[in-house]
Short mmCIF file of C-alpha atoms in Angstrom, two decimals:
data_model
loop_
_atom_site.label_atom_id
_atom_site.label_comp_id
_atom_site.label_asym_id
_atom_site.label_seq_id
_atom_site.Cartn_x
_atom_site.Cartn_y
_atom_site.Cartn_z
CA MET A 1028 47.84 104.06 -33.99
CA LYS A 1029 50.30 103.61 -31.12
CA PHE A 1030 49.35 104.39 -27.53
CA THR A 1031 52.28 106.81 -27.35
CA GLU A 1032 50.40 109.05 -29.82
CA PHE A 1033 47.57 109.82 -27.37
CA GLY A 1034 49.71 112.08 -25.17
CA LEU A 1035 49.40 109.82 -22.12
CA GLU A 1036 51.57 110.12 -19.01
CA ASP A 1037 54.86 108.22 -19.01
CA SER A 1038 53.78 106.06 -16.05
CA LEU A 1039 50.63 105.03 -17.92
CA ILE A 1040 52.57 104.25 -21.10
CA GLU A 1041 54.95 102.14 -19.02
CA SER A 1042 52.00 100.19 -17.61
CA ILE A 1043 50.52 99.67 -21.09
CA GLU A 1044 53.83 98.46 -22.49
CA ALA A 1045 54.29 96.06 -19.56
CA THR A 1046 51.02 94.37 -20.50
CA GLY A 1047 52.28 93.82 -24.06
CA TYR A 1048 50.06 96.27 -25.95
CA GLU A 1049 51.43 98.78 -28.46
CA GLU A 1050 48.76 99.38 -31.10
CA ALA A 1051 45.28 100.70 -30.29
CA THR A 1052 42.20 98.87 -31.57
CA PRO A 1053 39.66 100.78 -33.72
CA ILE A 1054 37.39 101.59 -30.78
CA GLN A 1055 40.35 102.79 -28.72
CA GLU A 1056 41.46 105.08 -31.56
CA LYS A 1057 37.99 106.65 -31.73
CA VAL A 1058 36.98 106.71 -28.07
CA ILE A 1059 40.14 107.67 -26.17
CA PRO A 1060 40.44 111.19 -27.73
CA ILE A 1061 36.72 111.85 -27.09
CA ILE A 1062 37.03 110.93 -23.41
CA LEU A 1063 40.26 112.89 -22.98
CA LYS A 1064 38.44 115.98 -24.32
CA GLY A 1065 35.78 115.58 -21.61
CA HIS A 1066 32.76 114.71 -23.77
CA ASP A 1067 29.98 112.37 -22.69
CA LEU A 1068 29.85 109.25 -24.87
CA ILE A 1069 27.47 106.55 -26.06
CA ALA A 1070 29.27 103.69 -27.79
CA SER A 1071 28.05 100.49 -29.38
CA ALA A 1072 30.78 97.88 -28.99
CA GLN A 1073 30.93 94.21 -28.12
CA THR A 1074 33.26 92.58 -25.66
CA GLY A 1075 36.38 91.67 -27.61
CA THR A 1076 36.82 94.99 -29.40
CA GLY A 1077 39.10 96.46 -26.73
CA LYS A 1078 36.41 98.63 -25.16
CA THR A 1079 37.58 98.08 -21.57
CA ALA A 1080 40.93 99.74 -22.25
CA ALA A 1081 39.11 102.34 -24.35
CA PHE A 1082 37.43 103.79 -21.25
CA LEU A 1083 39.93 102.82 -18.53
CA LEU A 1084 43.03 104.37 -20.09
CA PRO A 1085 41.69 107.93 -20.54
CA ILE A 1086 40.09 107.87 -17.08
CA ILE A 1087 43.39 106.76 -15.52
CA GLN A 1088 45.15 109.52 -17.47
CA LYS A 1089 42.73 112.15 -16.15
CA LEU A 1090 42.96 110.86 -12.59
CA ILE A 1091 46.74 111.05 -12.73
CA LYS A 1092 46.33 114.73 -13.62
CA HIS A 1093 43.63 115.46 -11.05
CA SER A 1094 41.79 113.45 -8.41
CA ASN A 1095 39.93 114.51 -5.28
CA ASP A 1096 41.54 113.14 -2.11
CA GLY A 1097 39.11 111.52 0.29
CA GLN A 1098 36.49 111.02 -2.43
CA VAL A 1099 35.41 108.37 -4.91
CA ASN A 1100 36.54 109.82 -8.24
CA ALA A 1101 35.20 107.34 -10.79
CA ILE A 1102 32.67 104.49 -10.87
CA VAL A 1103 32.35 101.74 -13.47
CA ILE A 1104 29.02 99.89 -13.15
CA VAL A 1105 28.81 96.40 -14.67
CA PRO A 1106 26.11 93.70 -14.69
CA THR A 1107 27.93 90.76 -13.04
CA ARG A 1108 30.62 89.95 -10.49
CA GLU A 1109 32.55 88.04 -13.18
CA LEU A 1110 32.83 91.17 -15.30
CA ALA A 1111 33.70 93.27 -12.24
CA ILE A 1112 36.58 90.91 -11.45
CA GLN A 1113 37.79 90.91 -15.04
CA ILE A 1114 37.76 94.70 -15.40
CA SER A 1115 39.42 95.08 -12.01
CA GLN A 1116 42.22 92.78 -13.15
CA ASN A 1117 42.61 94.80 -16.35
CA LEU A 1118 42.65 97.99 -14.31
CA GLU A 1119 45.38 96.65 -12.06
CA GLY A 1120 47.62 96.00 -15.05
CA MET A 1121 46.88 99.28 -16.83
CA SER A 1122 47.51 101.39 -13.72
CA TYR A 1123 50.45 99.36 -12.44
CA PHE A 1124 53.10 102.09 -12.61
CA THR A 1125 50.72 104.94 -11.72
CA ASN A 1126 49.47 106.19 -8.35
CA ILE A 1127 45.84 105.20 -8.99
CA SER A 1128 43.92 103.31 -6.29
CA SER A 1129 40.96 101.08 -7.06
CA ILE A 1130 38.57 98.50 -5.63
CA ALA A 1131 36.12 95.97 -7.06
CA ILE A 1132 32.75 95.83 -5.27
CA TYR A 1133 30.51 92.89 -6.05
CA GLY A 1134 28.33 90.28 -4.43
CA GLY A 1135 28.81 86.70 -3.37
CA ASN A 1136 31.38 86.67 -0.56
CA ASP A 1137 31.82 87.19 3.17
CA GLY A 1138 31.35 90.12 5.54
CA ASN A 1139 35.05 90.98 5.72
CA ASN A 1140 34.92 92.12 2.13
CA PHE A 1141 31.95 94.35 2.86
CA SER A 1142 34.05 96.05 5.55
CA ASN A 1143 36.91 96.58 3.10
CA GLU A 1144 34.50 98.06 0.58
CA LYS A 1145 32.99 100.33 3.25
CA MET A 1146 36.44 101.61 4.18
CA ALA A 1147 37.29 102.43 0.57
CA LEU A 1148 33.97 104.18 -0.12
CA SER A 1149 34.07 106.19 3.10
CA LYS A 1150 37.74 107.21 3.03
CA GLY A 1151 38.00 107.67 -0.74
CA VAL A 1152 39.38 105.71 -3.69
CA ASP A 1153 40.17 106.77 -7.24
CA LEU A 1154 38.20 104.16 -9.17
CA VAL A 1155 35.43 101.73 -8.18
CA VAL A 1156 34.25 98.82 -10.34
CA CYS A 1157 30.91 97.58 -9.02
CA THR A 1158 27.71 95.68 -9.62
CA PRO A 1159 24.50 97.71 -9.12
CA GLY A 1160 23.00 95.71 -6.26
CA ARG A 1161 26.15 95.77 -4.19
CA MET A 1162 26.63 99.51 -4.64
CA ILE A 1163 23.02 100.12 -3.61
CA ALA A 1164 23.67 98.15 -0.41
CA HIS A 1165 26.51 100.55 0.44
CA LEU A 1166 24.59 103.67 -0.57
CA ASN A 1167 21.78 102.68 1.78
CA MET A 1168 24.29 102.94 4.66
CA GLY A 1169 25.04 106.59 3.86
CA TYR A 1170 28.85 106.62 4.13
CA ALA A 1171 29.92 106.55 0.46
CA LYS A 1172 31.66 109.83 -0.46
CA LEU A 1173 30.46 110.56 -3.98
CA ASP A 1174 30.30 114.37 -3.90
CA GLY A 1175 33.59 114.67 -5.78
CA LEU A 1176 32.87 112.00 -8.38
CA GLN A 1177 34.11 113.02 -11.83
CA TYR A 1178 33.52 109.99 -14.08
CA LEU A 1179 30.73 107.43 -14.47
CA VAL A 1180 30.89 104.44 -16.83
CA LEU A 1181 28.01 102.06 -17.58
CA ASP A 1182 29.45 98.95 -19.25
CA GLU A 1183 27.22 96.39 -20.99
CA ALA A 1184 24.29 98.69 -20.33
CA ASP A 1185 21.88 96.65 -22.46
CA ARG A 1186 22.63 93.57 -20.40
CA MET A 1187 22.08 95.47 -17.15
CA LEU A 1188 18.65 96.62 -18.33
CA ASP A 1189 17.79 93.07 -19.43
CA MET A 1190 18.66 91.90 -15.90
CA GLY A 1191 16.31 94.46 -14.35
CA PHE A 1192 18.89 96.92 -13.01
CA HIS A 1193 17.33 100.10 -14.46
CA ASP A 1194 15.98 101.36 -11.14
CA ASP A 1195 19.20 100.54 -9.29
CA ILE A 1196 21.23 102.40 -11.91
CA MET A 1197 19.02 105.46 -11.63
CA ARG A 1198 19.23 105.37 -7.81
CA ILE A 1199 23.03 105.32 -7.99
CA ILE A 1200 23.07 108.15 -10.53
CA GLY A 1201 20.74 110.13 -8.28
CA LYS A 1202 23.49 110.18 -5.63
CA LEU A 1203 26.11 111.55 -8.05
CA PRO A 1204 26.93 115.17 -8.86
CA GLU A 1205 25.26 116.58 -11.96
CA LYS A 1206 28.58 117.87 -13.23
CA ARG A 1207 30.41 114.74 -14.30
CA GLN A 1208 31.52 112.92 -17.44
CA THR A 1209 29.32 109.93 -18.28
CA LEU A 1210 30.21 107.10 -20.66
CA LEU A 1211 27.70 104.45 -21.77
CA PHE A 1212 28.79 101.26 -23.55
CA SER A 1213 26.33 98.76 -24.98
CA ALA A 1214 26.60 95.84 -27.43
CA THR A 1215 23.20 96.77 -28.87
CA MET A 1216 21.25 100.02 -29.14
CA PRO A 1217 17.56 99.26 -28.53
CA GLU A 1218 15.19 102.11 -27.74
CA LYS A 1219 15.42 101.50 -23.99
CA ILE A 1220 19.16 102.23 -24.17
CA ARG A 1221 18.46 105.40 -26.15
CA GLN A 1222 15.96 106.46 -23.49
CA LEU A 1223 18.49 105.85 -20.72
CA ALA A 1224 21.11 107.81 -22.65
CA ARG A 1225 18.76 110.78 -23.00
CA LYS A 1226 18.26 110.79 -19.22
CA ILE A 1227 21.89 110.63 -18.11
CA LEU A 1228 24.10 111.96 -20.94
CA HIS A 1229 24.72 115.58 -21.92
CA ASN A 1230 25.38 116.29 -25.62
CA PRO A 1231 27.15 112.95 -26.08
CA GLU A 1232 29.42 111.89 -28.89
CA GLU A 1233 28.38 108.58 -30.50
CA VAL A 1234 30.66 105.78 -31.69
CA ASN A 1235 29.64 102.48 -33.29
CA ILE A 1236 32.20 99.71 -33.67
CA ALA A 1237 31.54 96.24 -35.05
CA ILE A 1238 34.08 93.50 -34.47
CA SER A 1239 35.97 92.34 -37.55
CA ARG A 1240 35.44 88.90 -39.04
CA PRO A 1241 38.22 86.68 -40.39
CA PRO A 1242 38.15 86.09 -44.17
CA ASP A 1243 36.36 82.87 -45.17
CA LYS A 1244 39.42 81.66 -47.08
CA ILE A 1245 41.31 81.17 -43.79
CA VAL A 1246 40.94 77.57 -42.62
CA GLN A 1247 40.62 77.74 -38.83
CA GLU A 1248 41.42 74.82 -36.55
CA ALA A 1249 42.07 74.41 -32.83
CA TYR A 1250 43.58 71.81 -30.52
CA VAL A 1251 42.39 71.39 -26.93
CA VAL A 1252 45.40 70.42 -24.81
CA TYR A 1253 46.91 70.56 -21.37
CA GLU A 1254 49.39 73.43 -21.12
CA PRO A 1255 52.46 71.11 -20.85
CA GLN A 1256 51.41 69.42 -24.13
CA LYS A 1257 51.74 72.61 -26.16
CA PRO A 1258 55.52 72.43 -26.91
CA ALA A 1259 55.35 68.83 -28.15
CA LEU A 1260 52.22 69.52 -30.22
CA LEU A 1261 53.87 72.53 -31.82
CA GLN A 1262 56.97 70.55 -32.76
CA HIS A 1263 54.77 67.75 -34.15
CA ILE A 1264 52.90 70.21 -36.39
CA LEU A 1265 56.06 71.98 -37.56
CA LYS A 1266 57.82 68.71 -38.42
CA HIS A 1267 54.86 67.38 -40.42
CA THR A 1268 53.67 70.51 -42.24
CA SER A 1269 54.44 71.44 -45.82
CA CYS A 1270 53.98 75.16 -45.08
CA LYS A 1271 56.95 77.34 -46.00
CA MET A 1272 56.23 80.50 -43.95
CA ILE A 1273 54.91 80.02 -40.42
CA LEU A 1274 54.08 82.76 -37.91
CA ILE A 1275 53.62 81.73 -34.26
CA PHE A 1276 51.98 84.15 -31.81
CA CYS A 1277 52.55 84.12 -28.05
CA SER A 1278 50.92 86.43 -25.52
CA SER A 1279 54.13 87.47 -23.76
CA LYS A 1280 57.75 88.25 -24.58
CA GLN A 1281 58.86 85.62 -22.09
CA ASN A 1282 56.92 82.91 -23.94
CA VAL A 1283 58.34 84.09 -27.27
CA LYS A 1284 61.90 83.84 -26.01
CA SER A 1285 61.56 80.46 -24.30
CA LEU A 1286 59.59 78.93 -27.18
CA THR A 1287 62.16 80.09 -29.74
CA ARG A 1288 64.92 78.50 -27.68
CA ASP A 1289 62.98 75.23 -27.51
CA LEU A 1290 62.44 75.18 -31.28
CA ARG A 1291 66.11 75.80 -31.98
CA ARG A 1292 67.08 72.98 -29.62
CA ALA A 1293 64.75 70.75 -31.66
CA ARG A 1294 66.68 71.84 -34.80
CA LEU A 1295 63.76 73.84 -36.16
CA PRO A 1296 64.89 77.09 -37.86
CA ALA A 1297 63.08 79.77 -35.84
CA SER A 1298 63.65 83.42 -35.02
CA GLU A 1299 61.86 85.78 -32.63
CA ILE A 1300 60.48 89.30 -32.71
CA HIS A 1301 59.18 91.36 -29.79
CA SER A 1302 59.40 94.85 -28.29
CA ASP A 1303 62.70 94.16 -26.50
CA LEU A 1304 64.47 94.15 -29.88
CA GLU A 1305 65.79 97.40 -31.29
CA GLN A 1306 64.11 98.62 -34.47
CA ALA A 1307 67.11 97.67 -36.62
CA ALA A 1308 67.08 94.14 -35.19
CA ARG A 1309 63.34 93.82 -35.85
CA GLU A 1310 63.81 94.90 -39.46
CA GLU A 1311 66.61 92.37 -39.93
CA VAL A 1312 64.44 89.55 -38.53
CA LEU A 1313 61.54 90.54 -40.80
CA MET A 1314 63.84 90.65 -43.82
CA GLN A 1315 65.11 87.14 -43.05
CA PHE A 1316 61.54 85.89 -42.62
CA THR A 1317 60.10 87.49 -45.76
CA SER A 1318 63.06 86.28 -47.84
CA GLY A 1319 62.55 82.71 -46.65
CA ARG A 1320 65.90 82.41 -44.90
CA ILE A 1321 64.05 81.89 -41.60
CA PRO A 1322 60.79 79.95 -42.22
CA ILE A 1323 59.46 80.11 -38.63
CA LEU A 1324 58.90 83.39 -36.79
CA VAL A 1325 57.75 83.53 -33.16
CA ALA A 1326 56.17 86.88 -32.26
CA THR A 1327 54.16 88.87 -29.78
CA ASP A 1328 51.17 90.88 -30.96
CA ILE A 1329 53.61 93.49 -32.23
CA LEU A 1330 53.19 91.68 -35.58
CA SER A 1331 49.42 91.25 -35.46
CA ARG A 1332 48.65 94.80 -36.62
CA GLY A 1333 50.02 97.19 -39.15
CA ILE A 1334 52.70 94.93 -40.69
CA HIS A 1335 51.74 93.18 -43.92
CA ILE A 1336 53.70 90.14 -45.06
CA ASP A 1337 52.42 88.19 -48.04
CA ASN A 1338 52.73 84.42 -48.47
CA ILE A 1339 52.39 83.40 -44.81
CA ASP A 1340 50.95 79.89 -45.09
CA LEU A 1341 50.22 79.17 -41.45
CA VAL A 1342 49.51 81.18 -38.30
CA ILE A 1343 49.67 79.37 -34.97
CA ASN A 1344 48.23 80.88 -31.79
CA TYR A 1345 50.38 79.21 -29.15
CA ASP A 1346 48.32 81.09 -26.55
CA VAL A 1347 44.67 82.02 -27.02
CA PRO A 1348 44.49 85.78 -27.72
CA HIS A 1349 42.94 87.91 -25.01
CA ASP A 1350 40.03 89.09 -27.14
CA GLY A 1351 38.30 88.59 -30.47
CA GLU A 1352 39.88 91.62 -32.10
CA ASP A 1353 43.38 90.27 -31.39
CA TYR A 1354 42.36 86.87 -32.76
CA VAL A 1355 41.11 88.38 -36.01
CA HIS A 1356 44.23 90.47 -36.44
CA ARG A 1357 46.55 87.57 -35.68
CA ILE A 1358 45.05 85.07 -38.11
CA GLY A 1359 44.59 87.84 -40.67
CA ARG A 1360 48.35 87.70 -41.26
CA THR A 1361 47.70 84.66 -43.46
CA ALA A 1362 45.54 84.34 -46.61
CA ARG A 1363 46.58 87.77 -47.82
CA ALA A 1364 46.12 88.94 -51.42
CA GLU A 1365 44.79 86.00 -53.49
CA SER A 1366 46.33 83.22 -51.40
CA ASP A 1367 44.66 80.87 -48.95
CA GLY A 1368 45.92 80.24 -45.44
CA MET A 1369 45.47 78.27 -42.26
CA ALA A 1370 45.23 79.31 -38.60
CA ILE A 1371 45.69 76.90 -35.69
CA THR A 1372 45.02 77.77 -32.04
CA PHE A 1373 46.17 75.83 -28.98
CA ILE A 1374 43.58 75.92 -26.18
CA SER A 1375 44.60 74.97 -22.65
CA GLU A 1376 42.03 74.18 -19.98
CA LYS A 1377 42.14 77.67 -18.48
CA GLU A 1378 41.83 79.25 -21.95
CA GLN A 1379 38.63 77.43 -22.96
CA ASN A 1380 36.21 80.12 -21.81
CA ARG A 1381 38.23 82.79 -23.58
CA PHE A 1382 38.22 80.87 -26.86
CA ALA A 1383 34.50 80.15 -26.58
CA ALA A 1384 33.91 83.90 -26.26
CA ILE A 1385 36.00 84.46 -29.40
CA GLU A 1386 33.95 81.86 -31.28
CA GLU A 1387 30.79 83.65 -30.23
CA LEU A 1388 32.14 86.99 -31.38
CA ILE A 1389 33.31 85.82 -34.80
CA GLY A 1390 30.11 83.83 -35.29
CA LYS A 1391 31.90 80.56 -35.99
CA THR A 1392 32.54 77.27 -34.21
CA VAL A 1393 36.16 76.41 -34.96
CA ASN A 1394 36.90 72.77 -35.73
CA LYS A 1395 38.74 70.99 -32.90
CA GLY A 1396 41.47 68.71 -34.23
CA LYS A 1397 42.53 65.40 -32.68
CA VAL A 1398 45.66 65.60 -30.55
CA PRO A 1399 48.22 62.98 -31.69
CA ASP A 1400 48.07 59.80 -29.60
CA GLU A 1401 51.76 59.96 -28.72
CA LEU A 1402 51.12 63.16 -26.73
CA GLY A 1403 48.82 61.33 -24.35
CA PRO A 1404 45.19 62.03 -23.39
CA ALA A 1405 43.92 65.57 -23.86
CA PRO A 1406 41.12 67.43 -22.04
CA GLU A 1407 37.62 67.77 -23.43
CA TYR A 1408 36.45 71.11 -24.77
CA ARG A 1409 33.92 72.10 -22.13
CA PRO A 1410 33.86 75.89 -21.69
CA ARG A 1411 31.53 77.29 -19.08
CA THR A 1412 28.72 79.55 -20.27
CA ARG A 1413 28.70 83.11 -19.03
CA LYS A 1414 26.79 83.63 -15.81
CA ARG A 1415 24.17 86.32 -15.84
CA ASN A 1416 23.59 86.90 -12.16
CA GLY A 1417 24.92 90.04 -10.56
CA GLY A 1418 24.29 92.33 -7.65
CA GLY A 1419 24.05 91.66 -3.92
CA GLY A 1420 26.03 89.40 -1.62
CA GLY A 1421 29.56 89.95 -0.43
CA GLY A 1422 32.83 90.31 -2.25
CA GLY A 1423 35.16 92.70 -3.86
CA LYS A 1424 38.83 93.21 -3.53
CA TRP A 1425 40.98 96.18 -2.76
CA ARG A 1426 43.60 96.86 -5.37
CA GLY A 1427 46.60 97.93 -3.34
CA ASN A 1428 49.69 99.06 -5.18
CA ASN A 1429 52.37 97.11 -3.36
CA ARG A 1430 52.50 93.82 -5.25
CA ASN A 1431 54.28 91.90 -2.49
CA GLY A 1432 50.88 90.83 -1.21
CA GLY A 1433 48.73 88.16 -2.75
CA GLY A 1434 45.03 88.23 -2.98
CA ASN A 1435 42.17 86.13 -4.20
CA ARG A 1436 40.84 87.22 -7.59
CA ASN A 1437 37.38 86.02 -6.66
CA GLY A 1438 36.78 88.04 -3.59
CA GLY A 1439 38.30 90.05 -0.81
CA GLY A 1440 40.98 88.60 1.42
CA GLY A 1441 44.39 88.49 0.08
CA GLY A 1442 47.69 90.14 0.27
CA ASN A 1443 49.64 92.28 2.67
CA ARG A 1444 49.62 95.85 1.49
CA GLN A 1445 52.81 97.37 2.82
CA GLY A 1446 52.40 101.01 3.71
CA GLY A 1447 49.41 102.83 2.42
CA GLY A 1448 47.50 105.03 4.88
CA ASN A 1449 47.37 107.94 2.48
CA ARG A 1450 47.60 108.80 -1.19
CA ASN A 1451 51.33 109.34 -1.02
CA GLY A 1452 52.03 105.87 0.30
CA GLY A 1453 52.52 107.04 3.86
CA GLY A 1454 51.22 105.43 7.00
CA GLY A 1455 51.43 101.75 7.75
CA GLY A 1456 49.17 98.87 8.34
CA ASN A 1457 48.43 95.60 6.62
CA ARG A 1458 45.73 95.65 3.96
CA GLN A 1459 43.85 92.39 4.11
CA GLY A 1460 42.29 92.75 0.70
CA GLY A 1461 41.00 96.17 1.67
CA GLY A 1462 41.86 99.44 3.31
CA GLN A 1463 42.12 103.09 2.44
CA HIS A 1464 44.88 103.89 -0.01
CA GLN A 1465 47.84 101.95 -1.17
CA SER A 1466 51.55 102.57 -1.31
CA ARG A 1467 53.12 103.27 -4.68
CA ASN A 1468 55.83 100.63 -4.39
CA LYS A 1469 55.27 97.71 -6.76
CA SER A 1470 57.12 94.56 -7.60
CA PRO A 1471 56.52 92.02 -10.39
CA LYS A 1472 55.30 93.33 -13.74
CA PRO A 1473 51.66 92.82 -14.66
CA GLN A 1474 50.47 90.23 -17.11
CA GLN A 1475 48.60 91.20 -20.21
CA PRO A 1476 45.06 92.12 -19.20
CA LYS A 1477 41.93 90.48 -20.58
CA GLN A 1478 39.56 92.56 -22.77
#
């Protein structure tokens, strides 16, 4: 199902398309209509199924239609600062061409960030992503304007209860209006989650989504490399493989275009497919690929879902997919029907944590191949384990909507926000990682968000 079929605002569709997404994941197909209809929801879904977009997109859509000026309109509560940062980054991309303001509120930074958070909570902001302990610290001060709150999301609720945040969650909910839409997401559904749901949800819909698993007949392999080694490694593999049909996935149209040019310069017969091509051009490229006239096809995730091509021998993930669901769909293009297939993933240093999360989700440790000696030394595979501390401290970053400023993803600080004193982009002032509202003028397009 395409995102254009949900009836979303044009500005939201433009933001989604700029991140590279076109097809909804199973949880998005089920959950987005429920949220748009205004129902409370309890959903069992792991990270990697696309659940973040499943709740952010319909909330953004509803806030575009109606938000209360001078109030906090929506709160997403998460267990850790790392998850707060990640969701806030996703939110920035998904709302890029809309007029939605947001801030991430989490612990572990300096007092300046606390001041920025205070300003947002007291003057009003559309959407807050927060850890429980940090939000409690603000609520104790008495200035947070939550009377007009419309939407509450608890993400990774089971993890929050395991970390001892039950009382904090209930204190926060006690400050919210009774009339609101509440969404609860949890990877597991133990009785303590059911009890929490009975306390805070009203006649909820229930959705259960399990992540897909790749077929066993797909041989999975990965290479841990430095980012600059990827082009040479790819050419090495392509020049030494006996595979006849090879599909290469990149995470952006820009990478697809530049990589295809590089392969052609190396006299490797490659073509490209992405959303910039007209439908007729896409069909022509697919016909050439399926007929064997072009043995190498470089693609965005436009080809990872809904298009079935038999006899693909090899899938190469030039970039690590952003979540487990995308990984499964990508490599599922090979080993179709009765045939076997192979999937190779290139893992740069900054992609190691993401790939480790995918391995955890698919329940498999993927074999790491040896990088050819002629490419030079390669990094070790040493992903960091997920941190489980959340709550108090300092931190959080205002998400202004003029992208000419910078900003540190790990805390406040960051970026001049040009304009911004009110919801229409009026007023002036620099936003040093914080402030009231943001202007609606934006510059470079967002990158594909993480799930």
